[in-house]
Coordinates of C-alpha atoms in Angstrom, one line a residue:
Chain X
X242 CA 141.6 29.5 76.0
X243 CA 142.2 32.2 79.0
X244 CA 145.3 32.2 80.1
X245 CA 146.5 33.1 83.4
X246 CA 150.0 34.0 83.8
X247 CA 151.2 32.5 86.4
X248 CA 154.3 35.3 86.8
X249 CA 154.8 38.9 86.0
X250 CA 157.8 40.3 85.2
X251 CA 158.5 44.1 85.0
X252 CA 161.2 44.9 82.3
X253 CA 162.0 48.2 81.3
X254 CA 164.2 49.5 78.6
X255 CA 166.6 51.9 78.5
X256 CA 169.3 53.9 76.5
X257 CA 170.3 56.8 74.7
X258 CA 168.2 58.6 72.6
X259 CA 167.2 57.4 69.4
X260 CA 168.8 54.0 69.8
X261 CA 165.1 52.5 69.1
X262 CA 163.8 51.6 72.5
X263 CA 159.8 52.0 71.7
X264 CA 160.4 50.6 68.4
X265 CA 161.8 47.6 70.1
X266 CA 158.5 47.4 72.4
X267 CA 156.7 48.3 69.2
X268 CA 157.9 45.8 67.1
X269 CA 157.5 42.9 70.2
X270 CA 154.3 44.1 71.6
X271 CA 152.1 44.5 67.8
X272 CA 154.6 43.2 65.3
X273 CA 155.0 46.6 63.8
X274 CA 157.1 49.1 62.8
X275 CA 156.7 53.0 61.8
X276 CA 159.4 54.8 60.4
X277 CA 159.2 58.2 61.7
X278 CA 158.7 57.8 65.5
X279 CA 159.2 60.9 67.6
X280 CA 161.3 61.1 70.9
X281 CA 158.9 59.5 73.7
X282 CA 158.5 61.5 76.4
X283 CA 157.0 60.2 79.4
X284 CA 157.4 56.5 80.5
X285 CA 154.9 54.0 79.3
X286 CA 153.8 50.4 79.3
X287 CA 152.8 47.5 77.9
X288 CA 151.8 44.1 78.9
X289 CA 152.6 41.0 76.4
X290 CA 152.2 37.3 77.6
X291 CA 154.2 35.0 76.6
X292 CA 153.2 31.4 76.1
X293 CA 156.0 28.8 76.5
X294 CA 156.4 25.1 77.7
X295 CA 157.2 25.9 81.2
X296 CA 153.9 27.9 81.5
X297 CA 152.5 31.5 81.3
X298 CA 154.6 34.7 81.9
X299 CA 153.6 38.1 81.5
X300 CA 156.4 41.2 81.1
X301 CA 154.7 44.6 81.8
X302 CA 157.7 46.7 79.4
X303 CA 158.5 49.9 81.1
X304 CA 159.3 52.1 78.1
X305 CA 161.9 55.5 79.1
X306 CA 162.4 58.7 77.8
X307 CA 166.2 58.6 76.5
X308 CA 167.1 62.3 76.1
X309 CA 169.1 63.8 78.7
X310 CA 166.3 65.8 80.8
X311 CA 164.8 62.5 81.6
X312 CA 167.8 60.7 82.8
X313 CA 166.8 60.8 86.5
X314 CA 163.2 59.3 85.7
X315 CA 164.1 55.5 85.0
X316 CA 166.2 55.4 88.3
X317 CA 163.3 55.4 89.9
X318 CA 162.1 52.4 87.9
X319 CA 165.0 50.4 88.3
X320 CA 164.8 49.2 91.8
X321 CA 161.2 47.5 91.0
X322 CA 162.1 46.2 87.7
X323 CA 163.5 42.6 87.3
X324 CA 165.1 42.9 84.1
X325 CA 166.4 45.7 82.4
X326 CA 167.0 46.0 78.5
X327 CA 169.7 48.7 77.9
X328 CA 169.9 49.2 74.1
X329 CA 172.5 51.0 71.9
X330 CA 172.6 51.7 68.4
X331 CA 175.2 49.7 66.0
X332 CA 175.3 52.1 63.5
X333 CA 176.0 54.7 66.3
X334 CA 179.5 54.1 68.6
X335 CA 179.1 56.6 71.1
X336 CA 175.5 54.6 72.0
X337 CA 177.7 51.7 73.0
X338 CA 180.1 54.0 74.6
X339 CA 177.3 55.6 76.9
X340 CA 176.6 52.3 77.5
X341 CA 179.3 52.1 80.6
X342 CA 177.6 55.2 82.0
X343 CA 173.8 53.5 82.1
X344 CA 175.3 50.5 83.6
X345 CA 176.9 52.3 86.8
X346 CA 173.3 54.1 87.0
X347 CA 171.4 51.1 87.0
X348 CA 173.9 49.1 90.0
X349 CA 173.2 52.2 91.6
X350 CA 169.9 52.2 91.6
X351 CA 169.2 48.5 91.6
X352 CA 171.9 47.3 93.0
X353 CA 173.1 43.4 91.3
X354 CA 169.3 42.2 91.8
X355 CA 168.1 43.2 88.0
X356 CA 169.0 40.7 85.3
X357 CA 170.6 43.2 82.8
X358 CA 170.8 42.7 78.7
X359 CA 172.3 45.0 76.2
X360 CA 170.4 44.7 72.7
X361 CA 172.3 46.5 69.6
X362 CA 169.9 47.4 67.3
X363 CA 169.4 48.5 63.8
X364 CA 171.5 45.5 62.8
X365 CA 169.6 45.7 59.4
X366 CA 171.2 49.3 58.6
X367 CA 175.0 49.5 57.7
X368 CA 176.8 48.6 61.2
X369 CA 179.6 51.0 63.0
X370 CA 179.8 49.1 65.9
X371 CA 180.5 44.8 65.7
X372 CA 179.3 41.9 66.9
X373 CA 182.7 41.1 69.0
X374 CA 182.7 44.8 70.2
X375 CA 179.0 44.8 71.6
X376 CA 179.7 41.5 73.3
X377 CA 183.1 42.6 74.9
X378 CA 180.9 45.2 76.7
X379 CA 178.5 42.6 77.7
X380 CA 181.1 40.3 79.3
X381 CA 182.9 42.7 81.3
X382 CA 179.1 44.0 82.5
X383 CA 178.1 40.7 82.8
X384 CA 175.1 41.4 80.8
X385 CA 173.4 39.0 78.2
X386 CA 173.9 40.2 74.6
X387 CA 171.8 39.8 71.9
X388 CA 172.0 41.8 68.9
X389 CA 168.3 42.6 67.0
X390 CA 166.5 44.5 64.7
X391 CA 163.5 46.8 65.0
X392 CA 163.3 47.2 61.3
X393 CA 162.9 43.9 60.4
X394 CA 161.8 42.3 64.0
X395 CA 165.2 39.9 63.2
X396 CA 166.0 38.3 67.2
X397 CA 163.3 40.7 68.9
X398 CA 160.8 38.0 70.0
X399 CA 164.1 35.8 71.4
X400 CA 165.4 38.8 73.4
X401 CA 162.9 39.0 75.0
X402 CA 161.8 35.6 75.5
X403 CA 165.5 34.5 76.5
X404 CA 164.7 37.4 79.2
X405 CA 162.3 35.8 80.2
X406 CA 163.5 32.3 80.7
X407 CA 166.4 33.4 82.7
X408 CA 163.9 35.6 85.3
X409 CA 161.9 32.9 85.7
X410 CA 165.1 30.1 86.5
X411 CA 166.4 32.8 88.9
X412 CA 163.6 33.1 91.0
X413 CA 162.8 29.8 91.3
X414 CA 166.3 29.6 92.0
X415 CA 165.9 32.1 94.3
X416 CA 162.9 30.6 96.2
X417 CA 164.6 26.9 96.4
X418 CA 161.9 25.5 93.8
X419 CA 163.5 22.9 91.6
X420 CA 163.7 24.6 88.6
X421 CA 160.7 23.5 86.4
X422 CA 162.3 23.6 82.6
X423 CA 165.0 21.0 81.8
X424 CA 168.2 23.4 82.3
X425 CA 169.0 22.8 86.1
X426 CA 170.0 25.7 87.9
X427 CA 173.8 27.0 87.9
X428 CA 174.3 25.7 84.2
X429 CA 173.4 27.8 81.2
X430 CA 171.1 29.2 79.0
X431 CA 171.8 29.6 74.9
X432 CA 170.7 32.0 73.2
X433 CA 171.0 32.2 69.3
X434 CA 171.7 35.2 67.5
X435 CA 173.0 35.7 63.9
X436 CA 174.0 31.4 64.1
X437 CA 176.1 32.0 67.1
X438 CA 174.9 30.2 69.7
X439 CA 176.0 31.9 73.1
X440 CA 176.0 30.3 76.7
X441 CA 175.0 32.2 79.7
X442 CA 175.5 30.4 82.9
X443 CA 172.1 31.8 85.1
X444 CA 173.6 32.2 88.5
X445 CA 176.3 34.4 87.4
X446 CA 173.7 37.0 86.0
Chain L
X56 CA 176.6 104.3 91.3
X57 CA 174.1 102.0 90.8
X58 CA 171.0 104.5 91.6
X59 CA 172.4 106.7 89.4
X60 CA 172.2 104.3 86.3
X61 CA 169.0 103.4 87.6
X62 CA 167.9 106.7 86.8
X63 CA 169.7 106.7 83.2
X64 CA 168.3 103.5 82.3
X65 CA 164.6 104.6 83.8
X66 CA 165.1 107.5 81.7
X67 CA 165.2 105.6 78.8
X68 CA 162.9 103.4 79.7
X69 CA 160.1 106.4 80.0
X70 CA 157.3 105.8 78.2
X71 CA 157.9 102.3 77.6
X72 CA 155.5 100.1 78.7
X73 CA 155.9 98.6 82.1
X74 CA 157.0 95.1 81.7
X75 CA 159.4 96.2 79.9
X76 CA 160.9 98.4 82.4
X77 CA 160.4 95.7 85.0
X78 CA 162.8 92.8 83.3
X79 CA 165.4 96.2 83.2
X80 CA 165.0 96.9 86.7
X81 CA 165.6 93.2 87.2
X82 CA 169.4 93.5 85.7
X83 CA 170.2 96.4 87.9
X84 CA 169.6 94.8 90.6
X85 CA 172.7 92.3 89.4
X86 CA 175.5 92.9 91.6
X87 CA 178.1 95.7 90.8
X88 CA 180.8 93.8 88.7
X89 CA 178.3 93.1 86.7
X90 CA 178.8 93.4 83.0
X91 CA 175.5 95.5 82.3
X92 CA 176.3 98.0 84.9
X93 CA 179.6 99.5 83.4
X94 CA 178.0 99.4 80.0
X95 CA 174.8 101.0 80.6
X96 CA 176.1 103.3 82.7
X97 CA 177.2 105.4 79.9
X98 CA 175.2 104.9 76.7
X99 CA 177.4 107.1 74.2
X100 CA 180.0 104.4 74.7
X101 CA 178.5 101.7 73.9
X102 CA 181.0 101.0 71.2
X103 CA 183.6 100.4 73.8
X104 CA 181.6 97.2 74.5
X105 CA 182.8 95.8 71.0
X106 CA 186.4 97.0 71.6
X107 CA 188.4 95.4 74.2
X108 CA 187.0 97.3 77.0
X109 CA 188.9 96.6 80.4
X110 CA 186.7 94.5 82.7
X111 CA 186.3 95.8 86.1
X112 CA 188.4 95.2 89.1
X113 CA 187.0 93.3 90.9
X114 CA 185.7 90.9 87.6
X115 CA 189.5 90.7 86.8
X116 CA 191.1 89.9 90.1
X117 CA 188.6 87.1 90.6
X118 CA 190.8 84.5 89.7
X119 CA 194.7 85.8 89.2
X120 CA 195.4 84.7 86.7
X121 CA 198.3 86.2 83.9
X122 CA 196.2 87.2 80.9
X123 CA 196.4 85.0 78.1
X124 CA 199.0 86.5 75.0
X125 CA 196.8 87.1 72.3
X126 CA 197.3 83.3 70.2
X127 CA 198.3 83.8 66.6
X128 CA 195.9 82.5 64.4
X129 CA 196.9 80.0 61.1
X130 CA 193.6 79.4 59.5
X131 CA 194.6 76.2 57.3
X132 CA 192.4 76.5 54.5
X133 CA 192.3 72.4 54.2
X134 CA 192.9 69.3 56.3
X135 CA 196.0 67.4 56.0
X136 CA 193.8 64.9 54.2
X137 CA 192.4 67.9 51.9
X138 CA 189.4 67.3 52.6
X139 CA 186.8 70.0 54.2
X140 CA 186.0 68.5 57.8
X141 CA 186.7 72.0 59.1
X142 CA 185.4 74.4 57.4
X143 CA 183.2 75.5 60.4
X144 CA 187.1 77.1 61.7
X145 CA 185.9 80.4 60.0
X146 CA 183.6 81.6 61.9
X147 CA 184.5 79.8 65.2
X148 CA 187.9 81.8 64.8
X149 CA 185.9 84.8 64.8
X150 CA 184.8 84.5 68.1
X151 CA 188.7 82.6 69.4
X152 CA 190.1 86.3 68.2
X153 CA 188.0 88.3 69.9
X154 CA 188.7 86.4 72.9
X155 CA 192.0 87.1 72.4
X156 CA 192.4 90.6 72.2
X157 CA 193.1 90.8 75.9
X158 CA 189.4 90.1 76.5
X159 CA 189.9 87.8 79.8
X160 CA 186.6 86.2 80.7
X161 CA 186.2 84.2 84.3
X162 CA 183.8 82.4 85.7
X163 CA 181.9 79.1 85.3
X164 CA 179.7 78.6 82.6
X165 CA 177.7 75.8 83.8
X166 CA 175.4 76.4 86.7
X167 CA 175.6 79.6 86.7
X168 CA 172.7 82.2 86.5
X169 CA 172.4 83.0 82.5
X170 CA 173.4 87.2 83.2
X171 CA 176.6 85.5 85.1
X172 CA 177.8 83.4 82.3
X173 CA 180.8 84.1 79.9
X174 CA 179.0 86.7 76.9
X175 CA 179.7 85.8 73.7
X176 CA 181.7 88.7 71.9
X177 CA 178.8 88.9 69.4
X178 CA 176.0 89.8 71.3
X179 CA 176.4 90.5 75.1
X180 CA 173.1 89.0 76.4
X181 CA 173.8 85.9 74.9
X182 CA 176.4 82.8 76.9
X183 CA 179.3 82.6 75.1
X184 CA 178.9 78.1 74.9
X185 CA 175.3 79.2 73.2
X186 CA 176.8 81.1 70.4
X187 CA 179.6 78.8 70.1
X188 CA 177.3 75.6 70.4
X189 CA 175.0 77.0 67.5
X190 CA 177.1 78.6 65.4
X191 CA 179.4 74.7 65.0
X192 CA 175.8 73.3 64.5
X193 CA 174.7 75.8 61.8
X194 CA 178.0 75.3 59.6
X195 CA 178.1 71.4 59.8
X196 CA 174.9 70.3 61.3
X197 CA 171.9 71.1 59.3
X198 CA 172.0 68.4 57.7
X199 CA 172.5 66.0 59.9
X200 CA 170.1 63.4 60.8
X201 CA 169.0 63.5 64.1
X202 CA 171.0 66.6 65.4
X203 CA 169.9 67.5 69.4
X204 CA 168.0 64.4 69.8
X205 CA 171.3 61.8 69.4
X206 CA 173.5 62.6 72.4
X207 CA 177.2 63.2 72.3
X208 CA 179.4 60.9 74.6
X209 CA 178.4 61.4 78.1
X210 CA 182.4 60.9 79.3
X211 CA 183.4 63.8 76.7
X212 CA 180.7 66.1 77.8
X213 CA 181.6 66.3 81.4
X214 CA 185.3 66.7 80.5
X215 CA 184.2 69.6 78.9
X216 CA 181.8 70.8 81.1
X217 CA 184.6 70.7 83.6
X218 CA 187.1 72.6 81.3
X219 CA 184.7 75.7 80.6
X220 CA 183.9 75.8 84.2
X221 CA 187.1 75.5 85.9
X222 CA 189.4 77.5 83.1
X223 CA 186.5 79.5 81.1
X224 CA 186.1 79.5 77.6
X225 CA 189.2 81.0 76.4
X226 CA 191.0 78.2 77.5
X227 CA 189.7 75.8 75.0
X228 CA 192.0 75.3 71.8
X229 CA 188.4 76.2 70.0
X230 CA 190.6 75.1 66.5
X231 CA 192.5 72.2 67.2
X232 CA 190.2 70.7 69.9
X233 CA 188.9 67.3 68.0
X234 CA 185.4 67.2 70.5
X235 CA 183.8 70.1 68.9
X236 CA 183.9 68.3 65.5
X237 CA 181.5 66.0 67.1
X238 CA 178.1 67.5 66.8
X239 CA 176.3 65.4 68.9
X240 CA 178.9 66.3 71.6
X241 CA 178.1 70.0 70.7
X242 CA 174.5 69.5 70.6
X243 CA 174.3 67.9 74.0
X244 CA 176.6 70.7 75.6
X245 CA 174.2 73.2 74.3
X246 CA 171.0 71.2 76.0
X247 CA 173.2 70.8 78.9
X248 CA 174.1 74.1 79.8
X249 CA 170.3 75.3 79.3
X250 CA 169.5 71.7 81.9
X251 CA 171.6 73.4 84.4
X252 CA 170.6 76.9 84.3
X253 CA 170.0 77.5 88.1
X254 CA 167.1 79.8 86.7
X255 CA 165.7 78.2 83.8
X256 CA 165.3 80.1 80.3
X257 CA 161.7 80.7 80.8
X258 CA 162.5 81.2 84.5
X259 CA 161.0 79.8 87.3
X260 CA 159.4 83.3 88.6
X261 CA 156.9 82.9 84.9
X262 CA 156.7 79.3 84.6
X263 CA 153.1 78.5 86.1
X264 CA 152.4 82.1 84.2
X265 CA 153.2 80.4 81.1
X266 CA 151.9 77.0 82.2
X267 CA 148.5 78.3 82.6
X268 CA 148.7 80.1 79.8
X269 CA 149.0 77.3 77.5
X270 CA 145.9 75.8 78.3
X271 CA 143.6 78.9 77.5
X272 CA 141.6 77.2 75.0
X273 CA 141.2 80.3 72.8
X274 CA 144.2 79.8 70.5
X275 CA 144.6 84.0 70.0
X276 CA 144.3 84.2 73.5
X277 CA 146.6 81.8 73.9
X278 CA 149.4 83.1 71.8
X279 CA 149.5 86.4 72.2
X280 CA 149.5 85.8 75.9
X281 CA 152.4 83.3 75.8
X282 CA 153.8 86.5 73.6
X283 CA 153.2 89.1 76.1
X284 CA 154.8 86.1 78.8
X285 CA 158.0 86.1 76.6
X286 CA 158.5 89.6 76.5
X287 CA 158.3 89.9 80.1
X288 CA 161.2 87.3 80.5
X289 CA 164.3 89.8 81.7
X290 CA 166.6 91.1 78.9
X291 CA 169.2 88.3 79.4
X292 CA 166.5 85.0 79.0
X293 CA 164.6 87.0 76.4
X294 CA 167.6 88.0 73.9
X295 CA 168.9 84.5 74.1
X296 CA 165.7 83.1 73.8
X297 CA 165.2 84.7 70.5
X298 CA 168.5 83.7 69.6
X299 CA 168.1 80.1 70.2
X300 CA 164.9 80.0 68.0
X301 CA 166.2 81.2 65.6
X302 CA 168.7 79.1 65.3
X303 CA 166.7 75.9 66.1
X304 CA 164.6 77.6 63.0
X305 CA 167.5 76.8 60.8
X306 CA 167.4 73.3 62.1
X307 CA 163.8 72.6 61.6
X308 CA 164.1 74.2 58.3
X309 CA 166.3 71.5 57.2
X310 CA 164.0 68.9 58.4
X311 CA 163.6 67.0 55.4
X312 CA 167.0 66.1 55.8
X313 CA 167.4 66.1 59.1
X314 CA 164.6 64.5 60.8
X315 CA 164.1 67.4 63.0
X316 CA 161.0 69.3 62.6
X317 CA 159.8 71.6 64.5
X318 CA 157.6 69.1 66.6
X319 CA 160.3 66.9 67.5
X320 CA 162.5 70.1 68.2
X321 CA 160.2 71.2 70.8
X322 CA 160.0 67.7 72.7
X323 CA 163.6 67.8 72.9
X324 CA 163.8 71.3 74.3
X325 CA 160.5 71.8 75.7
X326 CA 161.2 70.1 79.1
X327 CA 164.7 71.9 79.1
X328 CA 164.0 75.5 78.6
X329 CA 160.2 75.6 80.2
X330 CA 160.8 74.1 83.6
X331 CA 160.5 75.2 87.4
X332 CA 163.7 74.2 89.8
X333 CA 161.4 74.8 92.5
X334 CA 159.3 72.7 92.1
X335 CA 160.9 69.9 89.9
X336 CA 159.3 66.6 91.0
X337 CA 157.5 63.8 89.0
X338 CA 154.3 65.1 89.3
X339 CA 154.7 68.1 87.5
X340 CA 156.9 66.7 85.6
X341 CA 154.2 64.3 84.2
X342 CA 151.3 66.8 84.3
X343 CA 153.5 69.7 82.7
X344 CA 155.3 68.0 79.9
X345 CA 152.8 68.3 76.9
X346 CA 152.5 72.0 78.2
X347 CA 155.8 72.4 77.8
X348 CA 156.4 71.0 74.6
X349 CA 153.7 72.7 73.1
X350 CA 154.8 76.3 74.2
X351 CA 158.2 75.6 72.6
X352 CA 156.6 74.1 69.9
X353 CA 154.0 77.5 69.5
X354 CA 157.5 80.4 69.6
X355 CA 159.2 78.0 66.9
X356 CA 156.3 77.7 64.9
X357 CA 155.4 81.6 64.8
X358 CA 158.7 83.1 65.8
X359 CA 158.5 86.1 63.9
X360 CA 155.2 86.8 65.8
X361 CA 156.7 85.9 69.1
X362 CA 159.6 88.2 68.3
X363 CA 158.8 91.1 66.0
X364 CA 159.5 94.7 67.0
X365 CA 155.7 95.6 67.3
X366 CA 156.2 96.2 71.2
X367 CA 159.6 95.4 71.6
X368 CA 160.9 98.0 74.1
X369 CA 164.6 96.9 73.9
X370 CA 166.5 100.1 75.3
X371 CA 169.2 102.2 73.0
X372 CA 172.1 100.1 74.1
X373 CA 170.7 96.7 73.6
X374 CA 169.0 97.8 70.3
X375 CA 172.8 98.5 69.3
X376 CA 174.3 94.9 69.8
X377 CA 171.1 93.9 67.4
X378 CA 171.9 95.6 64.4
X379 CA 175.7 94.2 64.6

């Protein structure tokens, strides 16, 4: 059966280098996963629909360049995009402490309007960086945390589905709809990652 | 004074083919204070260049500024834990003493046009934060995974940034200062400085030379014009050039360790050293990247071609710093 989405989301991901941004997409988009990717270079997409009770979506994933000469690129991609996945690297602390940096480039660039979620991956390699450290960040950026893995594709559907669902409850927030799933507007969203169940309340984000 | 050593370096120059002579005429049109000038002035002293020579005037009453006493060095032979985390000190040392045999050097390092920058007391054409950067990345980084593709901490690198541009490099407590035993702090400060260059490594004056270049479709043609491109860059960009590949050499040859090939070497630093400022929008940005990856990618892969003395015309003086 065709199936027409019924709303496009753009999401593009961002983040240091080497923190696994197009393995992410990689591993989302075609369930996949190759060991020896090179730095990406230019910024890419792909489309993936996702099928869920409350109907059809489709993300078009912006995928960015993370070395340095390319920071200025993404900026440009920020003020269209309605979610943005910034990624670090838990087996790599300075990725989560760049983290601050990307965050006062995206409000600059897309002002509060994007939906922003920080993603440490590589959780199946030996850690640096914890749980309760990655998610202190995410509080005081008001982002939604989630940590995943690549490697093993461990949380990477739920990111981005979880993404997904809170888009779509904000803009038909936004647009005075009632909302259509069964978690009214104004309360929160759980998300479920390593059996912590975590509560995001929608309108704060 | 600066006709005259026009004449002395043309002089030298004679017979030497002309693109040669044209990146030389290039550094005497540098402005007076300007390193080159007192040095090539006279060629029999070119040995005072190694000693500590007295910079010029006007070079030392840019800033006033007491010169530095010369620090005492204590090489510790271990760390208080007795283990080796800096056995890198050796050679970094080297460089921290020659600074301070009276050897004041001002001026911003980031920014700056490359013949402006800080030398490094090992080889005059080269910035002082390039030899630095490479040398901390040849004695502890080979072998780490990922080296110039991970960056450093974005905070840290502007602190230091700030420091060599506001108090220059012999300012920095090179030995005790914990940020350079982070390599990917180093690593990123190296690509950073080349980011900023006002005039790019491969300059913007021969960037749509090279550009073109790269898409000749006969691959001798191709190379040995991209050759013939490098060794028109002026002597400044072309001696640090050759000093960067070979370090990034190094790197790549420890790519089974390090992840870093020579591919994945040249997407790092393709877009940073082969770039135009004037005209640096996304357009060319997009159309020019594989271009500029793949030249990078072509003078690491055949650097001794790129490099070797067949036609290099380096004059007397400069021919003098190479065999150090």
């Amino acid at each position: 059966v065709a199936k027409t989405p019924d709303r496009i989301f753009k999401v593009i991901l961002v983040g240091d280098s080497n923190v696994g941004k197009s393995s992410a997409i990689q591993r989302f988009c075609f369930n996949t996963f190759s060991d020896d990717r090179r730095p990406t270079l230019d910024i890419t997409f792909q489309m993936k629909t996702i099928v869920t009770a409350q109907g059809v979506t489709s993300l078009q994933i912006w995928d960015s360049a993370g070395q340095e000469r390319f920071r200025s690129v993404p900026r440009l991609y920020f003020r269209k995009a309605d979610g943005v996945m910034l990624l670090y690297d838990v087996t790599n602390e300075t990725s989560l402490k760049n983290v601050r940096s990307w965050i006062s480039n995206i409000k600059e660039s897309a002002g509060n309007n994007a939906v922003i979620m920080l993603l440490g991956n590589k959780v199946d390699k030996q850690r640096t960086v914890t749980w309760e450290e990655g998610h202190a960040v995410a509080l005081q950026c008001k982002a939604v945390f989630l940590e995943i893995s690549a490697k093993s594709g461990e949380n990477v559907p739920q990111a981005f589905e979880a993404l997904t669902r809170i888009l779509k409850e904000r803009e038909e927030g936004d647009m005075g709809i009632p909302p259509s799933t069964g978690t009214p507007l104004g309360e929160t969203i759980e998300v479920t990652s390593n059996n912590r169940t975590e509560r995001f309340d929608v309108a704060r984000l | 004074m600066a006709e005259k050593i026009q004449k002395t370096i043309r002089a030298l120059y004679d017979g030497g083919n002309s693109m040669r002579r044209r990146s030389c005429e290039k550094l005497v049109d540098l402005p007076e204070d300007h390193c080159l000038l007192n040095e090539g002035d006279s060629k029999t002293n070119h040995s005072l260049l190694h000693s500590a020579s007295p910079k010029p005037e006007k070079r030392a009453t840019r800033k006033s500024r007491s010169p530095k006493p010369a620090r005492r060095m204590t090489v510790p032979t271990k760390d208080m834990d007795g283990s080796r985390r800096f056995k890198w000190r050796g050679s970094v040392n080297r460089i921290v003493r020659k600074f301070g045999q009276g050897q004041t050097i001002h001026g911003g390092t980031f920014e700056v046009h490359l013949e402006d920058c800080p030398p490094s007391p090992n080889n005059e054409f080269v910035p002082f934060v390039v030899d630095l950067c490479c040398r901390i990345v040849e004695e502890r980084g080979l072998t780490f995974t990922g080296i110039y593709r991970v960056p450093g901490n974005s905070g840290t690198l502007a602190a230091l940034q700030d420091e060599l541009n506001l108090r220059g490099p012999d300012a920095l407590d090179l030995e005790n200062d914990e940020r350079f035993c982070e390599l990917n702090v180093v690593s990123s400060l190296l690509k950073s400085f080349f980011r900023k260059l006002p005039d790019p490594l491969f300059t913007n004056e021969l960037y749509d030379d090279f550009i073109t270049m790269n898409r000749k479709k006969d691959p001798e043609e191709r190379l040995n014009g991209l050759r013939h491109l490098v060794h028109m860059l002026p002597a400044p960009h072309y001696q640090t050039l050759k000093f960067l590949i070979s370090h990034l050499r190094r790197v790549a040859d420890n790519c089974d360790v390090n992840k870093m090939e020579v591919r994945n070497l040249a997407i790092v630093f393709g877009p940073t050293l082969v770039r135009s400022t004037i005209s640096d929008n996304m357009a060319t940005m997009v159309t020019d990247m594989s271009d500029q990856c793949r030249i990078v990618e072509s003078v690491l892969q055949h650097n001794e071609h790129f490099f070797s003395g067949e036609h290099e015309e380096i004059p007397t003086f400069v021919r003098s710093f190479m065999c150090e």
